[in-house]
Amino acid sequence: MQQLIDSLRSIGEPTRLRVLALLAHGELAVGELVQILRLSQPRLSRHMKFLTAAGLVERLPEGAWVFYRLPSSGTGRALVDSVLSFVSPDDPEVVRDRENLNHVRAARKTAAEDYFNRTAESWDDVRGHHYPADDVESALLKAAGQKSYNYMVDFGTGTGRMISLFKDRFERAEGIDLSHKMLTIARSNLQTDDVPGASVRFGDVIASPFDDGIADLVTIHQVLHYMDQPGRVVTEAARVLKPGGRLMIVDFAPHRNEFLRNEHEHRHLGFEARELENWLVASGLKPYQPITLESQHQSGLAVTIWTADKLPKIGENAA
Ligand SMILES: C[S@@+](CC[C@H](N)C(=O)[O-])C[C@H]1O[C@@H](n2cnc3c(N)ncnc32)[C@H](O)[C@@H]1O
């Protein structure tokens, strides 16, 4: 009872209600909440303390940044969802906050697009700077198994390297990316690498242009750490997969290289294996034991490969 009263007290305050309405659109860093709500950081921190103590938000410190998000389940989440269902989406403050949120997200997207357009030409060299690309690629091929695939989709394809890597394993492949420069280079690489049956096009991995259940292999190689909503990208990949299809994600294990945020547009400093597994399971996938390739540099960057298969629907055979 006391917990419920504390939660209701915490929620019953205008700024805190606005924070919850914002977090319903996905996780946000403290700096972003400050920008959107136009509050000082100390004031925001006081509100976040209340919300965290009441179990209405989760606090996720990551290097110099702190992220907040709504709990994925439980009483706190049920309470937030139920209270937010009474908040009108047309309320002027809610509308203004949503507009500010869209501006903040658009600015980040533009900065990331500029970065990738700038680095596209050197990307095939840059890829191996933080971890030996050959080691990752052979581990990835091994984890993919001997199976051949009918239709591969590569999320955030960049210069198309994943498509070239898997070229003997699929009949058709499509890659999507938001950087036109990367896509131009990918087209040329796919031609040089002689990959018939493969193409790339402009598309956002948050809302990809693919129909449900068309692919039997989806790859997401070094893309999730740029994302505002990495969990949503996993769900989108699961949507595109056929039952029985395979998702392979490669990303950094948690690290402390803040310069990757400041100089290379990373948003997340790697991912805990468990966190990614939770997203995989929540998206209807069955994860296998992840493989971690330990750090080989002073930077301490380790790489993890997650493999998961989409569960067939009950009464349906796997692809
Ligand atoms: C680090 S590069 C990795 C490229 C490729 N997967 C590789 O490993 O070489 C990340 C790529 O994701 C793309 N990207 C970032 N956000 C995206 C989004 N929302 N939708 C599609 N592509 C995105 C970038 O343009 C960039 O080409």
Tab-separated table of C-alpha atoms and ligand atoms in Angstrom:
chain	number	residue	atom	x	y	z
A	1	MET	CA	0.000	0.000	0.000
A	2	GLN	CA	2.757	2.474	0.997
A	3	GLN	CA	4.588	1.762	-2.294
A	4	LEU	CA	1.410	2.583	-4.238
A	5	ILE	CA	0.899	5.829	-2.303
A	6	ASP	CA	4.548	6.805	-2.923
A	7	SER	CA	4.166	6.020	-6.622
A	8	LEU	CA	0.959	8.043	-6.905
A	9	ARG	CA	2.595	10.970	-5.061
A	10	SER	CA	5.549	10.768	-7.408
A	11	ILE	CA	3.406	10.679	-10.520
A	12	GLY	CA	1.043	13.451	-9.355
A	13	GLU	CA	3.321	16.351	-10.340
A	14	PRO	CA	3.297	18.131	-13.708
A	15	THR	CA	6.997	17.848	-14.636
A	16	ARG	CA	7.182	14.200	-13.613
A	17	LEU	CA	4.073	13.394	-15.618
A	18	ARG	CA	5.643	15.120	-18.638
A	19	VAL	CA	8.844	13.071	-18.157
A	20	LEU	CA	6.830	9.854	-18.149
A	21	ALA	CA	4.920	10.924	-21.268
A	22	LEU	CA	8.256	11.558	-23.001
A	23	LEU	CA	9.803	8.263	-21.914
A	24	ALA	CA	6.786	6.466	-23.381
A	25	HIS	CA	8.440	7.326	-26.752
A	26	GLY	CA	11.675	5.521	-25.793
A	27	GLU	CA	14.701	5.941	-23.543
A	28	LEU	CA	16.306	9.362	-23.162
A	29	ALA	CA	19.605	10.604	-21.766
A	30	VAL	CA	19.585	13.226	-18.984
A	31	GLY	CA	21.052	15.846	-21.347
A	32	GLU	CA	18.197	15.239	-23.780
A	33	LEU	CA	15.519	15.503	-21.073
A	34	VAL	CA	17.076	18.797	-19.945
A	35	GLN	CA	16.953	20.127	-23.513
A	36	ILE	CA	13.397	18.966	-24.172
A	37	LEU	CA	11.885	20.103	-20.878
A	38	ARG	CA	14.043	23.250	-20.677
A	39	LEU	CA	14.860	22.580	-17.039
A	40	SER	CA	18.119	22.927	-15.167
A	41	GLN	CA	19.946	19.646	-14.603
A	42	PRO	CA	19.690	19.823	-10.757
A	43	ARG	CA	15.907	20.334	-10.979
A	44	LEU	CA	15.518	17.486	-13.405
A	45	SER	CA	17.702	15.248	-11.220
A	46	ARG	CA	15.445	15.868	-8.208
A	47	HIS	CA	12.400	14.774	-10.234
A	48	MET	CA	14.218	11.729	-11.614
A	49	LYS	CA	15.197	10.677	-8.095
A	50	PHE	CA	11.509	10.586	-7.074
A	51	LEU	CA	10.498	8.660	-10.170
A	52	THR	CA	13.334	6.130	-9.785
A	53	ALA	CA	12.660	5.586	-6.064
A	54	ALA	CA	8.978	4.945	-6.849
A	55	GLY	CA	9.921	2.314	-9.465
A	56	LEU	CA	8.326	4.354	-12.277
A	57	VAL	CA	11.514	4.716	-14.322
A	58	GLU	CA	14.753	2.786	-14.665
A	59	ARG	CA	18.068	4.620	-14.316
A	60	LEU	CA	20.883	3.311	-16.530
A	61	PRO	CA	24.269	4.984	-15.995
A	62	GLU	CA	26.576	4.397	-18.957
A	63	GLY	CA	29.983	6.122	-18.879
A	64	ALA	CA	29.492	9.885	-18.520
A	65	TRP	CA	25.820	9.639	-19.556
A	66	VAL	CA	22.761	8.466	-17.650
A	67	PHE	CA	19.785	7.080	-19.552
A	68	TYR	CA	16.251	6.780	-18.238
A	69	ARG	CA	13.520	4.557	-19.524
A	70	LEU	CA	10.172	3.156	-18.430
A	71	PRO	CA	10.349	-0.289	-16.833
A	72	SER	CA	9.518	-2.971	-19.408
A	73	SER	CA	7.003	-4.694	-17.101
A	74	GLY	CA	5.807	-4.873	-13.499
A	75	THR	CA	3.579	-2.754	-11.276
A	76	GLY	CA	5.452	0.497	-11.969
A	77	ARG	CA	4.981	0.081	-15.707
A	78	ALA	CA	1.310	-0.869	-15.325
A	79	LEU	CA	0.729	2.252	-13.232
A	80	VAL	CA	2.546	4.533	-15.713
A	81	ASP	CA	0.625	3.075	-18.674
A	82	SER	CA	-2.663	3.460	-16.918
A	83	VAL	CA	-2.021	7.081	-15.838
A	84	LEU	CA	-0.699	8.038	-19.284
A	85	SER	CA	-3.872	6.691	-20.886
A	86	PHE	CA	-5.649	9.693	-19.251
A	87	VAL	CA	-3.165	12.237	-20.620
A	88	SER	CA	-4.528	13.858	-23.752
A	89	PRO	CA	-2.060	13.748	-26.657
A	90	ASP	CA	-3.452	17.205	-27.587
A	91	ASP	CA	-2.563	18.785	-24.257
A	92	PRO	CA	-0.481	21.887	-25.205
A	93	GLU	CA	2.425	20.939	-22.911
A	94	VAL	CA	2.481	17.370	-24.184
A	95	VAL	CA	2.398	18.639	-27.781
A	96	ARG	CA	5.264	21.066	-27.121
A	97	ASP	CA	7.369	18.384	-25.399
A	98	ARG	CA	6.786	15.991	-28.295
A	99	GLU	CA	7.856	18.673	-30.767
A	100	ASN	CA	11.008	19.322	-28.725
A	101	LEU	CA	11.664	15.574	-28.602
A	102	ASN	CA	11.348	15.375	-32.386
A	103	HIS	CA	13.810	18.263	-32.766
A	104	VAL	CA	16.339	16.627	-30.452
A	105	ARG	CA	16.042	13.316	-32.293
A	106	ALA	CA	16.234	14.979	-35.708
A	107	ALA	CA	19.372	16.884	-34.686
A	108	ARG	CA	21.027	13.642	-33.563
A	109	LYS	CA	20.013	11.903	-36.768
A	110	THR	CA	21.445	14.724	-38.867
A	111	ALA	CA	24.722	14.681	-36.897
A	112	ALA	CA	24.985	10.894	-37.417
A	113	GLU	CA	24.141	11.181	-41.123
A	114	ASP	CA	26.772	13.922	-41.555
A	115	TYR	CA	29.324	11.758	-39.751
A	116	PHE	CA	28.622	8.739	-41.967
A	117	ASN	CA	28.584	10.788	-45.159
A	118	ARG	CA	31.966	12.234	-44.097
A	119	THR	CA	33.507	8.871	-43.194
A	120	ALA	CA	31.915	6.742	-45.947
A	121	GLU	CA	34.971	6.772	-48.186
A	122	SER	CA	37.322	5.608	-45.453
A	123	TRP	CA	34.812	3.317	-43.710
A	124	ASP	CA	36.242	0.061	-45.046
A	125	ASP	CA	39.529	0.990	-43.322
A	126	VAL	CA	37.937	2.540	-40.220
A	127	ARG	CA	35.851	-0.594	-39.541
A	128	GLY	CA	38.895	-2.519	-38.305
A	129	HIS	CA	40.349	0.315	-36.180
A	130	HIS	CA	38.699	-0.676	-32.936
A	131	TYR	CA	38.697	-4.455	-33.406
A	132	PRO	CA	40.340	-6.697	-36.054
A	133	ALA	CA	37.631	-7.061	-38.721
A	134	ASP	CA	38.935	-10.462	-39.920
A	135	ASP	CA	38.488	-12.013	-36.481
A	136	VAL	CA	34.928	-10.723	-36.205
A	137	GLU	CA	34.035	-11.850	-39.703
A	138	SER	CA	35.316	-15.401	-39.322
A	139	ALA	CA	33.552	-15.740	-35.942
A	140	LEU	CA	30.367	-14.413	-37.538
A	141	LEU	CA	30.470	-16.862	-40.457
A	142	LYS	CA	31.087	-19.696	-38.002
A	143	ALA	CA	28.154	-18.622	-35.821
A	144	ALA	CA	25.905	-18.430	-38.915
A	145	GLY	CA	26.431	-22.184	-39.437
A	146	GLN	CA	26.652	-24.066	-42.724
A	147	LYS	CA	23.072	-23.334	-43.689
A	148	SER	CA	22.383	-21.327	-46.841
A	149	TYR	CA	19.831	-18.560	-46.811
A	150	ASN	CA	17.194	-17.593	-49.274
A	151	TYR	CA	16.873	-13.885	-48.474
A	152	MET	CA	19.280	-11.862	-46.368
A	153	VAL	CA	18.535	-8.375	-45.056
A	154	ASP	CA	21.367	-6.214	-43.713
A	155	PHE	CA	20.302	-3.375	-41.391
A	156	GLY	CA	22.623	-0.321	-41.538
A	157	THR	CA	24.568	-1.897	-44.392
A	158	GLY	CA	27.115	0.935	-44.733
A	159	THR	CA	29.525	-0.064	-47.502
A	160	GLY	CA	27.763	-3.434	-47.877
A	161	ARG	CA	30.494	-5.475	-46.193
A	162	MET	CA	28.123	-7.942	-44.502
A	163	ILE	CA	26.444	-8.686	-47.837
A	164	SER	CA	29.805	-9.371	-49.490
A	165	LEU	CA	30.833	-11.537	-46.534
A	166	PHE	CA	27.737	-13.743	-46.847
A	167	LYS	CA	27.664	-13.752	-50.651
A	168	ASP	CA	28.095	-17.527	-50.963
A	169	ARG	CA	25.359	-18.194	-48.434
A	170	PHE	CA	22.295	-16.448	-49.893
A	171	GLU	CA	20.230	-16.304	-53.056
A	172	ARG	CA	19.114	-12.703	-52.592
A	173	ALA	CA	20.184	-9.925	-50.268
A	174	GLU	CA	19.105	-6.380	-49.568
A	175	GLY	CA	20.797	-3.794	-47.392
A	176	ILE	CA	19.348	-0.539	-46.074
A	177	ASP	CA	21.069	2.572	-44.810
A	178	LEU	CA	20.345	6.261	-44.176
A	179	SER	CA	23.612	7.516	-45.673
A	180	HIS	CA	23.481	8.103	-49.436
A	181	LYS	CA	27.272	8.242	-49.557
A	182	MET	CA	27.550	4.820	-47.875
A	183	LEU	CA	24.946	3.417	-50.289
A	184	THR	CA	26.887	4.677	-53.325
A	185	ILE	CA	30.027	2.948	-52.061
A	186	ALA	CA	28.070	-0.215	-51.203
A	187	ARG	CA	26.747	-0.408	-54.798
A	188	SER	CA	30.233	-0.120	-56.173
A	189	ASN	CA	31.644	-2.673	-53.659
A	190	LEU	CA	28.915	-5.192	-54.478
A	191	GLN	CA	29.783	-4.884	-58.125
A	192	THR	CA	33.534	-5.249	-57.497
A	193	ASP	CA	32.936	-8.214	-55.176
A	194	ASP	CA	30.669	-9.752	-57.819
A	195	VAL	CA	27.591	-10.239	-55.672
A	196	PRO	CA	24.681	-10.839	-58.033
A	197	GLY	CA	21.269	-10.935	-56.396
A	198	ALA	CA	22.213	-8.203	-53.915
A	199	SER	CA	21.058	-4.611	-53.774
A	200	VAL	CA	20.978	-1.742	-51.310
A	201	ARG	CA	18.527	1.076	-50.788
A	202	PHE	CA	17.744	4.043	-48.571
A	203	GLY	CA	15.812	3.061	-45.444
A	204	ASP	CA	15.577	3.533	-41.693
A	205	VAL	CA	16.132	0.503	-39.484
A	206	ILE	CA	13.517	1.807	-37.018
A	207	ALA	CA	10.791	1.445	-39.651
A	208	SER	CA	12.295	-0.580	-42.471
A	209	PRO	CA	10.692	-0.815	-45.926
A	210	PHE	CA	10.357	-4.646	-45.752
A	211	ASP	CA	7.202	-6.725	-45.479
A	212	ASP	CA	6.658	-8.959	-42.468
A	213	GLY	CA	8.445	-12.316	-42.504
A	214	ILE	CA	10.368	-12.001	-45.769
A	215	ALA	CA	13.938	-12.727	-44.655
A	216	ASP	CA	15.566	-15.859	-43.295
A	217	LEU	CA	18.721	-13.980	-42.251
A	218	VAL	CA	18.953	-10.453	-40.814
A	219	THR	CA	22.329	-8.978	-39.864
A	220	ILE	CA	22.949	-5.861	-37.742
A	221	HIS	CA	26.688	-5.266	-37.696
A	222	GLN	CA	27.994	-2.378	-35.561
A	223	VAL	CA	24.805	-0.345	-35.898
A	224	LEU	CA	22.896	-0.627	-32.597
A	225	HIS	CA	25.266	1.584	-30.592
A	226	TYR	CA	24.213	4.568	-32.760
A	227	MET	CA	20.527	4.036	-32.055
A	228	ASP	CA	18.130	6.056	-29.905
A	229	GLN	CA	15.998	2.969	-29.478
A	230	PRO	CA	18.129	-0.139	-29.984
A	231	GLY	CA	15.403	-2.410	-28.591
A	232	ARG	CA	12.998	-1.171	-31.276
A	233	VAL	CA	15.511	-2.017	-33.990
A	234	VAL	CA	15.686	-5.591	-32.663
A	235	THR	CA	11.881	-5.776	-32.768
A	236	GLU	CA	11.896	-4.429	-36.332
A	237	ALA	CA	14.445	-7.081	-37.372
A	238	ALA	CA	12.269	-9.777	-35.777
A	239	ARG	CA	9.254	-8.501	-37.727
A	240	VAL	CA	11.135	-8.838	-41.017
A	241	LEU	CA	12.269	-12.406	-40.206
A	242	LYS	CA	10.342	-15.526	-41.212
A	243	PRO	CA	9.554	-17.992	-38.464
A	244	GLY	CA	12.716	-20.087	-38.105
A	245	GLY	CA	14.836	-17.260	-39.611
A	246	ARG	CA	18.053	-16.095	-37.958
A	247	LEU	CA	19.104	-12.734	-36.563
A	248	MET	CA	22.807	-11.988	-36.058
A	249	ILE	CA	23.892	-8.876	-34.176
A	250	VAL	CA	27.469	-7.721	-33.724
A	251	ASP	CA	28.270	-4.895	-31.343
A	252	PHE	CA	30.644	-3.833	-28.606
A	253	ALA	CA	30.515	-5.241	-25.108
A	254	PRO	CA	30.198	-2.466	-22.452
A	255	HIS	CA	33.250	-0.174	-22.501
A	256	ARG	CA	34.431	3.223	-21.264
A	257	ASN	CA	35.640	4.895	-24.435
A	258	GLU	CA	33.739	8.153	-24.102
A	259	PHE	CA	35.630	9.575	-27.117
A	260	LEU	CA	33.542	7.295	-29.348
A	261	ARG	CA	30.538	9.399	-28.312
A	262	ASN	CA	32.270	12.718	-28.671
A	263	GLU	CA	34.139	12.041	-31.906
A	264	HIS	CA	32.311	9.163	-33.616
A	265	GLU	CA	28.620	9.716	-32.841
A	266	HIS	CA	28.219	6.548	-30.734
A	267	ARG	CA	25.263	6.857	-28.396
A	268	HIS	CA	25.738	3.689	-26.347
A	269	LEU	CA	29.059	2.491	-24.953
A	270	GLY	CA	28.360	-1.137	-25.877
A	271	PHE	CA	25.676	-3.474	-24.553
A	272	GLU	CA	25.401	-5.954	-21.706
A	273	ALA	CA	24.799	-9.443	-23.130
A	274	ARG	CA	21.749	-9.778	-20.861
A	275	GLU	CA	20.170	-6.526	-22.015
A	276	LEU	CA	20.324	-7.539	-25.657
A	277	GLU	CA	19.047	-11.022	-24.829
A	278	ASN	CA	16.043	-9.444	-23.114
A	279	TRP	CA	15.221	-7.502	-26.302
A	280	LEU	CA	15.621	-10.664	-28.387
A	281	VAL	CA	13.276	-12.656	-26.166
A	282	ALA	CA	10.743	-9.796	-25.980
A	283	SER	CA	10.752	-9.744	-29.817
A	284	GLY	CA	9.820	-13.446	-30.050
A	285	LEU	CA	13.319	-14.755	-30.763
A	286	LYS	CA	15.242	-17.592	-29.160
A	287	PRO	CA	18.794	-16.410	-28.375
A	288	TYR	CA	21.814	-18.732	-28.359
A	289	GLN	CA	24.765	-18.248	-26.040
A	290	PRO	CA	26.447	-14.998	-27.220
A	291	ILE	CA	30.094	-15.169	-28.310
A	292	THR	CA	32.449	-12.515	-26.941
A	293	LEU	CA	35.707	-11.751	-28.707
A	294	GLU	CA	37.958	-10.347	-26.019
A	295	SER	CA	39.728	-7.028	-26.404
A	296	GLN	CA	42.958	-6.975	-28.379
A	297	HIS	CA	43.680	-3.254	-28.060
A	298	GLN	CA	44.547	-0.809	-25.307
A	299	SER	CA	41.076	0.616	-25.856
A	300	GLY	CA	39.672	-2.454	-24.107
A	301	LEU	CA	36.975	-2.886	-26.750
A	302	ALA	CA	35.506	-6.379	-26.849
A	303	VAL	CA	32.983	-7.465	-29.467
A	304	THR	CA	29.931	-9.647	-28.882
A	305	ILE	CA	28.033	-11.705	-31.456
A	306	TRP	CA	24.432	-12.486	-30.626
A	307	THR	CA	22.594	-15.147	-32.647
A	308	ALA	CA	18.871	-15.761	-32.264
A	309	ASP	CA	16.222	-17.631	-34.229
A	310	LYS	CA	12.635	-16.516	-34.661
A	311	LEU	CA	10.317	-18.975	-33.000
A	312	PRO	CA	7.836	-20.635	-35.348
A	313	LYS	CA	4.219	-19.818	-34.564
A	314	ILE	CA	2.421	-22.643	-32.790
A	315	GLY	CA	1.390	-25.255	-35.368
A	316	GLU	CA	3.776	-23.808	-37.980
A	317	ASN	CA	7.008	-25.355	-39.270
A	318	ALA	CA	10.258	-23.402	-39.188
A	319	ALA	CA	11.532	-22.088	-42.562
B	1	LIG	C1	29.213	1.736	-38.141
B	1	LIG	S1	28.411	1.741	-39.654
B	1	LIG	C2	28.330	-0.007	-39.935
B	1	LIG	C3	28.120	-0.335	-41.371
B	1	LIG	C4	28.177	-1.837	-41.682
B	1	LIG	N1	27.124	-2.556	-41.003
B	1	LIG	C5	29.544	-2.348	-41.336
B	1	LIG	O1	29.660	-3.023	-40.322
B	1	LIG	O2	30.487	-2.037	-42.041
B	1	LIG	C6	26.733	2.112	-39.184
B	1	LIG	C7	25.837	2.321	-40.365
B	1	LIG	O3	24.508	2.454	-39.889
B	1	LIG	C8	23.857	3.450	-40.656
B	1	LIG	N2	22.719	3.955	-39.894
B	1	LIG	C9	22.730	4.709	-38.771
B	1	LIG	N3	21.468	4.935	-38.359
B	1	LIG	C10	20.655	4.302	-39.244
B	1	LIG	C11	19.248	4.150	-39.344
B	1	LIG	N4	18.418	4.687	-38.437
B	1	LIG	N5	18.758	3.431	-40.374
B	1	LIG	C12	19.595	2.874	-41.304
B	1	LIG	N6	20.922	2.981	-41.247
B	1	LIG	C13	21.453	3.679	-40.228
B	1	LIG	C14	24.928	4.487	-40.907
B	1	LIG	O4	24.622	5.330	-41.992
B	1	LIG	C15	26.146	3.590	-41.147
B	1	LIG	O5	26.298	3.288	-42.492
